Amino acid sequence: MRSGPSSTRESSGRRWLRRILVVGGLAALSWFAWQVDWPGTFRVLARLGWALPLVFVPYLLVYFADTAGWRSCFGHPPRLSWLRFLRIRWAGEAVNNVIPSGHVGGEAVKVLLLRRHGVSGHDGVPAAVISKTLQSVSQLAFLGLGAWCFLALGTAPAAFRQAMGGLLAIGTVALLAWVALQRRGLFASLNSVVRRFRAGDTRWGRKLAEWDGLDARIVGFRRNHPYRFAGALAFYGLGWLLDATEILVFAVLTGTPLSVEQAVAIEAFVGVAKGLTVFIPGALGVQEGSIVFLCRMAGVDETFGAAYALIRRLRDVVFASIGWKLLLLDRVRLRDLA
């Protein structure tokens, strides 16, 4: 089946967008390298010594919490061990961290590996959608907490604090809207809008029918398994909080004063920066630059921020390498996802 002109233009537009974002990421990385006080940064890193592996422990705990959250998103969990769930999720996250696919590639890997272990896409796909939805909602709550922390710190310029106040208000409204949409269904609300503009389009009609079925399963999950629904939200919320402990551990090991409010404020918005640049491999440059900038806004020394950015990049490489090794052990090839 041939692609139409519109799909060709769309794919071309996406390629150009990715190129622009990659160039932007490289520019951010260059800015980071130019601005960093390298002697001061290396002095901070030298304080770690043998304790370097301890910095990675919080992120390992994040994987544990997120795996528990994902497993809770199945109404009736498959007969797979928790360790198998961890391996599958780890492999999927490795793909997300390396391949700029907007997290689509990683979710496809998870569904593929579940299918290889006897879990049908009929169960795996809705669980993936529920998982991503609840993880995003918990991140929104964490983002609101981060905005409140920035306001409480009072170290940022007035314009930045005003932006945080606005973001806190928007986040609160968004959470309330999400709760309201749960009564009707997220896709049902989207479908009512799409049908107005795509009436009579048979291709969209089939797609909307698929969405309706998926919506029914998601709403049914909340109604029929309220404890698993709440458990998934709790585990994902715990994962975001554990994310903030990583920079706290790094601060303790390097002898740098850092409050819980500063850690939460920085971590919450680093996640946002990464989320906005999902088409840049590993958020290269953006992650480093955002950490240094957010440390400055939180009243933390920039050499500490630069050192933490480098350690965090090392952590990403280590965890992604383990994930790709797991993919090789499961004999997954990229063309399997096509």
mmCIF file of C-alpha atoms in Angstrom:
data_model
loop_
_atom_site.group_PDB
_atom_site.id
_atom_site.type_symbol
_atom_site.label_atom_id
_atom_site.label_comp_id
_atom_site.label_asym_id
_atom_site.label_seq_id
_atom_site.Cartn_x
_atom_site.Cartn_y
_atom_site.Cartn_z
ATOM 1 C CA MET A 1 0.000 0.000 0.000
ATOM 2 C CA ARG A 2 1.493 3.302 -1.083
ATOM 3 C CA SER A 3 1.785 6.240 1.230
ATOM 4 C CA GLY A 4 -0.107 9.344 0.196
ATOM 5 C CA PRO A 5 1.435 12.770 -0.280
ATOM 6 C CA SER A 6 0.242 13.888 3.155
ATOM 7 C CA SER A 7 2.001 11.004 4.922
ATOM 8 C CA THR A 8 5.160 11.701 2.930
ATOM 9 C CA ARG A 9 5.076 15.360 3.955
ATOM 10 C CA GLU A 10 4.441 14.316 7.569
ATOM 11 C CA SER A 11 7.414 11.935 7.671
ATOM 12 C CA SER A 12 9.615 14.562 6.012
ATOM 13 C CA GLY A 13 8.496 17.120 8.589
ATOM 14 C CA ARG A 14 9.328 14.739 11.412
ATOM 15 C CA ARG A 15 12.809 14.139 10.012
ATOM 16 C CA TRP A 16 13.464 17.870 9.843
ATOM 17 C CA LEU A 17 12.119 18.344 13.364
ATOM 18 C CA ARG A 18 14.452 15.657 14.667
ATOM 19 C CA ARG A 19 17.409 17.219 12.881
ATOM 20 C CA ILE A 20 16.605 20.627 14.343
ATOM 21 C CA LEU A 21 16.260 19.144 17.831
ATOM 22 C CA VAL A 22 19.541 17.248 17.517
ATOM 23 C CA VAL A 23 21.309 20.448 16.422
ATOM 24 C CA GLY A 24 19.708 22.208 19.387
ATOM 25 C CA GLY A 25 20.935 19.454 21.700
ATOM 26 C CA LEU A 26 24.478 19.738 20.357
ATOM 27 C CA ALA A 27 24.308 23.516 20.810
ATOM 28 C CA ALA A 28 23.184 23.023 24.424
ATOM 29 C CA LEU A 29 26.036 20.564 24.986
ATOM 30 C CA SER A 30 28.523 23.060 23.537
ATOM 31 C CA TRP A 31 27.144 25.785 25.822
ATOM 32 C CA PHE A 32 27.506 23.433 28.780
ATOM 33 C CA ALA A 33 31.123 22.607 27.892
ATOM 34 C CA TRP A 34 31.953 26.299 27.410
ATOM 35 C CA GLN A 35 30.351 27.537 30.627
ATOM 36 C CA VAL A 36 31.536 24.838 33.023
ATOM 37 C CA ASP A 37 34.289 25.546 35.526
ATOM 38 C CA TRP A 38 36.125 22.306 34.773
ATOM 39 C CA PRO A 39 38.766 22.507 37.549
ATOM 40 C CA GLY A 40 36.037 23.139 40.142
ATOM 41 C CA THR A 41 33.869 20.385 38.678
ATOM 42 C CA PHE A 42 36.682 17.836 38.845
ATOM 43 C CA ARG A 43 37.372 18.810 42.456
ATOM 44 C CA VAL A 44 33.756 17.949 43.305
ATOM 45 C CA LEU A 45 34.006 14.638 41.448
ATOM 46 C CA ALA A 46 37.277 13.774 43.196
ATOM 47 C CA ARG A 47 35.462 13.733 46.546
ATOM 48 C CA LEU A 48 33.442 10.706 45.452
ATOM 49 C CA GLY A 49 36.312 8.247 45.204
ATOM 50 C CA TRP A 50 35.287 4.647 45.820
ATOM 51 C CA ALA A 51 31.750 5.739 46.764
ATOM 52 C CA LEU A 52 30.809 6.435 43.115
ATOM 53 C CA PRO A 53 28.665 3.243 42.723
ATOM 54 C CA LEU A 54 26.520 4.335 45.679
ATOM 55 C CA VAL A 55 25.198 7.241 43.593
ATOM 56 C CA PHE A 56 23.540 4.715 41.263
ATOM 57 C CA VAL A 57 21.568 2.957 44.024
ATOM 58 C CA PRO A 58 18.616 5.413 44.082
ATOM 59 C CA TYR A 59 18.084 5.020 40.334
ATOM 60 C CA LEU A 60 18.097 1.238 40.712
ATOM 61 C CA LEU A 61 15.369 1.663 43.327
ATOM 62 C CA VAL A 62 13.469 3.840 40.824
ATOM 63 C CA TYR A 63 13.511 0.891 38.406
ATOM 64 C CA PHE A 64 12.168 -1.362 41.164
ATOM 65 C CA ALA A 65 9.336 1.066 41.980
ATOM 66 C CA ASP A 66 8.438 1.636 38.313
ATOM 67 C CA THR A 67 8.413 -2.108 37.666
ATOM 68 C CA ALA A 68 6.012 -2.597 40.572
ATOM 69 C CA GLY A 69 3.858 0.222 39.172
ATOM 70 C CA TRP A 70 3.805 -1.306 35.688
ATOM 71 C CA ARG A 71 2.960 -4.770 37.048
ATOM 72 C CA SER A 72 0.075 -3.235 39.003
ATOM 73 C CA CYS A 73 -1.396 -1.949 35.715
ATOM 74 C CA PHE A 74 -2.465 -5.469 34.747
ATOM 75 C CA GLY A 75 -5.910 -6.313 36.080
ATOM 76 C CA HIS A 76 -4.791 -9.923 36.391
ATOM 77 C CA PRO A 77 -0.964 -9.982 36.434
ATOM 78 C CA PRO A 78 0.574 -12.513 34.030
ATOM 79 C CA ARG A 79 2.344 -15.488 35.508
ATOM 80 C CA LEU A 80 5.731 -13.906 35.102
ATOM 81 C CA SER A 81 8.212 -13.415 37.896
ATOM 82 C CA TRP A 82 8.861 -9.929 39.192
ATOM 83 C CA LEU A 83 12.453 -10.309 37.972
ATOM 84 C CA ARG A 84 11.200 -10.999 34.437
ATOM 85 C CA PHE A 85 9.061 -7.848 34.592
ATOM 86 C CA LEU A 86 12.131 -5.912 35.736
ATOM 87 C CA ARG A 87 14.215 -7.250 32.837
ATOM 88 C CA ILE A 88 11.549 -6.374 30.286
ATOM 89 C CA ARG A 89 11.056 -2.868 31.648
ATOM 90 C CA TRP A 90 14.818 -2.297 31.851
ATOM 91 C CA ALA A 91 15.220 -3.297 28.208
ATOM 92 C CA GLY A 92 12.375 -1.010 27.140
ATOM 93 C CA GLU A 93 13.799 1.965 29.024
ATOM 94 C CA ALA A 94 17.196 1.361 27.410
ATOM 95 C CA VAL A 95 15.579 1.735 23.992
ATOM 96 C CA ASN A 96 13.784 4.907 25.108
ATOM 97 C CA ASN A 97 17.053 6.403 26.368
ATOM 98 C CA VAL A 98 18.995 5.738 23.169
ATOM 99 C CA ILE A 99 16.551 5.796 20.246
ATOM 100 C CA PRO A 100 14.689 9.115 19.756
ATOM 101 C CA SER A 101 11.237 7.618 19.178
ATOM 102 C CA GLY A 102 9.189 9.612 21.679
ATOM 103 C CA HIS A 103 9.089 6.556 23.987
ATOM 104 C CA VAL A 104 7.169 4.575 21.342
ATOM 105 C CA GLY A 105 10.109 2.242 20.697
ATOM 106 C CA GLY A 106 10.519 1.301 24.341
ATOM 107 C CA GLU A 107 6.820 0.529 24.773
ATOM 108 C CA ALA A 108 6.914 -1.623 21.628
ATOM 109 C CA VAL A 109 9.861 -3.562 23.077
ATOM 110 C CA LYS A 110 7.941 -4.229 26.285
ATOM 111 C CA VAL A 111 4.875 -5.495 24.413
ATOM 112 C CA LEU A 112 7.070 -7.659 22.162
ATOM 113 C CA LEU A 113 8.923 -9.241 25.086
ATOM 114 C CA LEU A 114 5.680 -9.818 26.977
ATOM 115 C CA ARG A 115 4.276 -11.586 23.910
ATOM 116 C CA ARG A 116 7.347 -13.817 23.782
ATOM 117 C CA HIS A 117 6.588 -14.863 27.347
ATOM 118 C CA GLY A 118 2.963 -15.711 26.694
ATOM 119 C CA VAL A 119 1.279 -12.349 27.345
ATOM 120 C CA SER A 120 -0.903 -11.279 24.424
ATOM 121 C CA GLY A 121 -1.007 -7.772 23.054
ATOM 122 C CA HIS A 122 -4.663 -7.727 24.107
ATOM 123 C CA ASP A 123 -3.393 -7.527 27.694
ATOM 124 C CA GLY A 124 -0.002 -5.894 27.146
ATOM 125 C CA VAL A 125 -1.100 -2.847 25.122
ATOM 126 C CA PRO A 126 -3.810 -1.595 27.530
ATOM 127 C CA ALA A 127 -1.422 -2.138 30.449
ATOM 128 C CA ALA A 128 1.200 -0.063 28.612
ATOM 129 C CA VAL A 129 -1.294 2.772 28.050
ATOM 130 C CA ILE A 130 -2.507 2.641 31.658
ATOM 131 C CA SER A 131 1.092 2.580 32.874
ATOM 132 C CA LYS A 132 2.153 5.579 30.793
ATOM 133 C CA THR A 133 -0.974 7.511 31.812
ATOM 134 C CA LEU A 134 -0.513 6.939 35.542
ATOM 135 C CA GLN A 135 3.212 7.633 35.348
ATOM 136 C CA SER A 136 2.474 10.950 33.613
ATOM 137 C CA VAL A 137 -0.147 11.874 36.207
ATOM 138 C CA SER A 138 2.242 11.119 39.061
ATOM 139 C CA GLN A 139 4.902 13.197 37.289
ATOM 140 C CA LEU A 140 2.441 16.075 37.041
ATOM 141 C CA ALA A 141 1.903 15.912 40.812
ATOM 142 C CA PHE A 142 5.677 15.755 41.346
ATOM 143 C CA LEU A 143 6.096 18.745 39.045
ATOM 144 C CA GLY A 144 3.633 20.701 41.170
ATOM 145 C CA LEU A 145 5.649 19.769 44.251
ATOM 146 C CA GLY A 146 8.813 20.953 42.492
ATOM 147 C CA ALA A 147 7.196 24.285 41.602
ATOM 148 C CA TRP A 148 6.106 24.741 45.221
ATOM 149 C CA CYS A 149 9.676 23.996 46.371
ATOM 150 C CA PHE A 150 11.055 26.673 44.043
ATOM 151 C CA LEU A 151 8.564 29.164 45.480
ATOM 152 C CA ALA A 152 9.485 28.178 49.044
ATOM 153 C CA LEU A 153 13.225 28.505 48.350
ATOM 154 C CA GLY A 154 12.919 32.058 47.019
ATOM 155 C CA THR A 155 16.385 31.881 45.436
ATOM 156 C CA ALA A 156 15.326 32.348 41.809
ATOM 157 C CA PRO A 157 14.628 35.694 40.081
ATOM 158 C CA ALA A 158 11.118 37.109 40.444
ATOM 159 C CA ALA A 159 10.153 36.257 36.855
ATOM 160 C CA PHE A 160 11.120 32.615 37.378
ATOM 161 C CA ARG A 161 9.141 32.427 40.635
ATOM 162 C CA GLN A 162 6.106 33.914 38.905
ATOM 163 C CA ALA A 163 6.407 31.245 36.214
ATOM 164 C CA MET A 164 6.536 28.585 38.928
ATOM 165 C CA GLY A 165 3.402 30.013 40.504
ATOM 166 C CA GLY A 166 1.598 29.885 37.177
ATOM 167 C CA LEU A 167 2.825 26.357 36.553
ATOM 168 C CA LEU A 168 1.599 25.254 39.961
ATOM 169 C CA ALA A 169 -1.864 26.636 39.164
ATOM 170 C CA ILE A 170 -1.923 25.007 35.713
ATOM 171 C CA GLY A 171 -0.780 21.685 37.159
ATOM 172 C CA THR A 172 -3.546 21.755 39.753
ATOM 173 C CA VAL A 173 -6.170 22.413 37.076
ATOM 174 C CA ALA A 174 -4.711 19.655 34.880
ATOM 175 C CA LEU A 175 -4.887 17.127 37.721
ATOM 176 C CA LEU A 176 -8.499 18.055 38.430
ATOM 177 C CA ALA A 177 -9.302 17.759 34.709
ATOM 178 C CA TRP A 178 -7.711 14.311 34.627
ATOM 179 C CA VAL A 179 -9.865 13.190 37.550
ATOM 180 C CA ALA A 180 -12.960 14.502 35.748
ATOM 181 C CA LEU A 181 -12.016 12.746 32.488
ATOM 182 C CA GLN A 182 -11.725 9.442 34.319
ATOM 183 C CA ARG A 183 -15.500 9.421 34.765
ATOM 184 C CA ARG A 184 -16.107 9.421 31.030
ATOM 185 C CA GLY A 185 -12.869 8.016 29.702
ATOM 186 C CA LEU A 186 -9.849 9.763 28.213
ATOM 187 C CA PHE A 187 -10.246 8.388 24.688
ATOM 188 C CA ALA A 188 -14.021 8.889 24.723
ATOM 189 C CA SER A 189 -13.442 12.592 25.327
ATOM 190 C CA LEU A 190 -10.854 12.689 22.542
ATOM 191 C CA ASN A 191 -13.129 10.751 20.194
ATOM 192 C CA SER A 192 -15.959 13.252 20.557
ATOM 193 C CA VAL A 193 -13.616 15.973 19.290
ATOM 194 C CA VAL A 194 -12.105 13.895 16.474
ATOM 195 C CA ARG A 195 -15.498 12.731 15.181
ATOM 196 C CA ARG A 196 -16.544 16.336 14.600
ATOM 197 C CA PHE A 197 -13.668 16.921 12.207
ATOM 198 C CA ARG A 198 -13.331 13.431 10.708
ATOM 199 C CA ALA A 199 -16.973 12.518 10.149
ATOM 200 C CA GLY A 200 -17.334 10.020 7.304
ATOM 201 C CA ASP A 201 -13.639 9.056 7.241
ATOM 202 C CA THR A 202 -13.684 5.224 7.340
ATOM 203 C CA ARG A 203 -10.009 4.956 8.279
ATOM 204 C CA TRP A 204 -10.562 7.177 11.297
ATOM 205 C CA GLY A 205 -13.775 5.279 12.043
ATOM 206 C CA ARG A 206 -11.821 2.044 12.487
ATOM 207 C CA LYS A 207 -9.219 3.805 14.603
ATOM 208 C CA LEU A 208 -11.896 5.346 16.829
ATOM 209 C CA ALA A 209 -13.488 1.937 17.320
ATOM 210 C CA GLU A 210 -10.127 0.602 18.510
ATOM 211 C CA TRP A 211 -9.778 3.549 20.887
ATOM 212 C CA ASP A 212 -13.265 2.956 22.270
ATOM 213 C CA GLY A 213 -12.341 -0.630 23.114
ATOM 214 C CA LEU A 214 -9.095 0.497 24.729
ATOM 215 C CA ASP A 215 -10.917 3.192 26.662
ATOM 216 C CA ALA A 216 -13.378 0.641 28.016
ATOM 217 C CA ARG A 217 -10.522 -1.471 29.331
ATOM 218 C CA ILE A 218 -8.791 1.500 30.973
ATOM 219 C CA VAL A 219 -11.953 2.758 32.670
ATOM 220 C CA GLY A 220 -12.825 -0.819 33.579
ATOM 221 C CA PHE A 221 -9.417 -1.242 35.194
ATOM 222 C CA ARG A 222 -10.003 1.705 37.502
ATOM 223 C CA ARG A 223 -13.490 0.528 38.419
ATOM 224 C CA ASN A 224 -12.786 -3.180 38.746
ATOM 225 C CA HIS A 225 -9.313 -2.983 40.275
ATOM 226 C CA PRO A 226 -9.259 0.204 42.382
ATOM 227 C CA TYR A 227 -6.523 -1.073 44.679
ATOM 228 C CA ARG A 228 -4.223 -1.951 41.789
ATOM 229 C CA PHE A 229 -5.012 1.433 40.222
ATOM 230 C CA ALA A 230 -4.107 3.232 43.456
ATOM 231 C CA GLY A 231 -1.070 0.995 43.931
ATOM 232 C CA ALA A 232 0.266 1.844 40.469
ATOM 233 C CA LEU A 233 -0.126 5.560 41.157
ATOM 234 C CA ALA A 234 1.625 5.164 44.514
ATOM 235 C CA PHE A 235 4.543 3.200 43.063
ATOM 236 C CA TYR A 236 5.064 5.709 40.259
ATOM 237 C CA GLY A 237 4.884 8.578 42.741
ATOM 238 C CA LEU A 238 7.473 6.794 44.869
ATOM 239 C CA GLY A 239 9.650 6.437 41.778
ATOM 240 C CA TRP A 240 9.680 10.199 41.214
ATOM 241 C CA LEU A 241 10.564 10.846 44.852
ATOM 242 C CA LEU A 242 13.379 8.279 44.682
ATOM 243 C CA ASP A 243 14.655 10.129 41.614
ATOM 244 C CA ALA A 244 15.197 13.161 43.841
ATOM 245 C CA THR A 245 17.197 11.123 46.358
ATOM 246 C CA GLU A 246 19.911 10.536 43.750
ATOM 247 C CA ILE A 247 21.097 14.144 43.843
ATOM 248 C CA LEU A 248 20.798 14.099 47.654
ATOM 249 C CA VAL A 249 23.065 11.046 47.852
ATOM 250 C CA PHE A 250 25.521 12.725 45.485
ATOM 251 C CA ALA A 251 25.481 15.845 47.677
ATOM 252 C CA VAL A 252 26.147 13.843 50.858
ATOM 253 C CA LEU A 253 29.012 11.895 49.274
ATOM 254 C CA THR A 254 30.651 15.079 47.962
ATOM 255 C CA GLY A 255 30.088 17.065 51.158
ATOM 256 C CA THR A 256 27.840 19.623 49.458
ATOM 257 C CA PRO A 257 24.986 21.237 51.440
ATOM 258 C CA LEU A 258 21.678 20.480 49.711
ATOM 259 C CA SER A 259 18.162 20.603 51.137
ATOM 260 C CA VAL A 260 15.294 18.277 50.266
ATOM 261 C CA GLU A 261 13.440 21.241 48.722
ATOM 262 C CA GLN A 262 16.385 21.988 46.432
ATOM 263 C CA ALA A 263 16.666 18.331 45.394
ATOM 264 C CA VAL A 264 12.957 18.034 44.561
ATOM 265 C CA ALA A 265 12.885 21.356 42.691
ATOM 266 C CA ILE A 266 15.874 20.422 40.528
ATOM 267 C CA GLU A 267 14.815 16.849 39.789
ATOM 268 C CA ALA A 268 11.210 17.705 38.943
ATOM 269 C CA PHE A 269 12.192 20.092 36.166
ATOM 270 C CA VAL A 270 15.082 18.040 34.800
ATOM 271 C CA GLY A 271 12.403 15.452 34.033
ATOM 272 C CA VAL A 272 10.384 18.095 32.181
ATOM 273 C CA ALA A 273 13.399 19.146 30.096
ATOM 274 C CA LYS A 274 14.001 15.523 29.116
ATOM 275 C CA GLY A 275 10.333 15.004 28.318
ATOM 276 C CA LEU A 276 10.278 17.995 25.972
ATOM 277 C CA THR A 277 13.261 16.662 24.029
ATOM 278 C CA VAL A 278 12.306 13.003 23.571
ATOM 279 C CA PHE A 279 13.487 13.112 19.942
ATOM 280 C CA ILE A 280 17.061 13.937 20.972
ATOM 281 C CA PRO A 281 19.021 10.751 21.776
ATOM 282 C CA GLY A 282 19.393 10.641 25.547
ATOM 283 C CA ALA A 283 18.417 14.341 25.762
ATOM 284 C CA LEU A 284 22.102 14.962 25.007
ATOM 285 C CA GLY A 285 23.134 18.466 25.991
ATOM 286 C CA VAL A 286 19.659 19.444 27.162
ATOM 287 C CA GLN A 287 19.909 17.342 30.309
ATOM 288 C CA GLU A 288 23.319 18.739 31.237
ATOM 289 C CA GLY A 289 22.390 22.336 30.527
ATOM 290 C CA SER A 290 19.087 22.104 32.394
ATOM 291 C CA ILE A 291 20.754 20.643 35.497
ATOM 292 C CA VAL A 292 23.258 23.509 35.695
ATOM 293 C CA PHE A 293 20.525 26.103 35.081
ATOM 294 C CA LEU A 294 18.156 24.598 37.658
ATOM 295 C CA CYS A 295 20.927 24.372 40.245
ATOM 296 C CA ARG A 296 21.519 28.086 39.750
ATOM 297 C CA MET A 297 17.783 28.808 40.184
ATOM 298 C CA ALA A 298 17.707 26.678 43.349
ATOM 299 C CA GLY A 299 20.691 28.478 44.873
ATOM 300 C CA VAL A 300 23.115 25.571 44.420
ATOM 301 C CA ASP A 301 26.715 26.004 43.281
ATOM 302 C CA GLU A 302 27.034 25.489 39.523
ATOM 303 C CA THR A 303 30.200 23.387 39.807
ATOM 304 C CA PHE A 304 28.162 20.921 41.869
ATOM 305 C CA GLY A 305 25.477 20.979 39.167
ATOM 306 C CA ALA A 306 28.008 20.310 36.414
ATOM 307 C CA ALA A 307 29.563 17.450 38.380
ATOM 308 C CA TYR A 308 26.149 15.916 39.024
ATOM 309 C CA ALA A 309 25.243 16.287 35.331
ATOM 310 C CA LEU A 310 28.342 14.286 34.361
ATOM 311 C CA ILE A 311 27.624 11.571 36.937
ATOM 312 C CA ARG A 312 24.032 11.394 35.777
ATOM 313 C CA ARG A 313 25.162 10.984 32.175
ATOM 314 C CA LEU A 314 27.491 8.177 33.290
ATOM 315 C CA ARG A 315 24.568 6.552 35.090
ATOM 316 C CA ASP A 316 22.453 6.760 31.934
ATOM 317 C CA VAL A 317 25.201 5.049 29.932
ATOM 318 C CA VAL A 318 25.611 2.272 32.522
ATOM 319 C CA PHE A 319 21.887 1.531 32.809
ATOM 320 C CA ALA A 320 21.309 1.743 29.048
ATOM 321 C CA SER A 321 24.228 -0.635 28.434
ATOM 322 C CA ILE A 322 22.723 -3.163 30.833
ATOM 323 C CA GLY A 323 19.345 -2.798 29.116
ATOM 324 C CA TRP A 324 20.790 -3.383 25.647
ATOM 325 C CA LYS A 325 22.638 -6.425 26.975
ATOM 326 C CA LEU A 326 19.292 -7.775 28.181
ATOM 327 C CA LEU A 327 17.875 -7.162 24.699
ATOM 328 C CA LEU A 328 20.708 -9.189 23.185
ATOM 329 C CA LEU A 329 20.105 -12.009 25.655
ATOM 330 C CA ASP A 330 16.439 -12.043 24.604
ATOM 331 C CA ARG A 331 17.516 -12.014 20.936
ATOM 332 C CA VAL A 332 15.606 -8.841 20.131
ATOM 333 C CA ARG A 333 16.572 -7.041 16.925
ATOM 334 C CA LEU A 334 15.444 -3.589 15.892
ATOM 335 C CA ARG A 335 13.741 -4.968 12.798
ATOM 336 C CA ASP A 336 11.534 -7.058 15.102
ATOM 337 C CA LEU A 337 9.848 -3.778 16.054
ATOM 338 C CA ALA A 338 9.068 -2.688 12.504
#
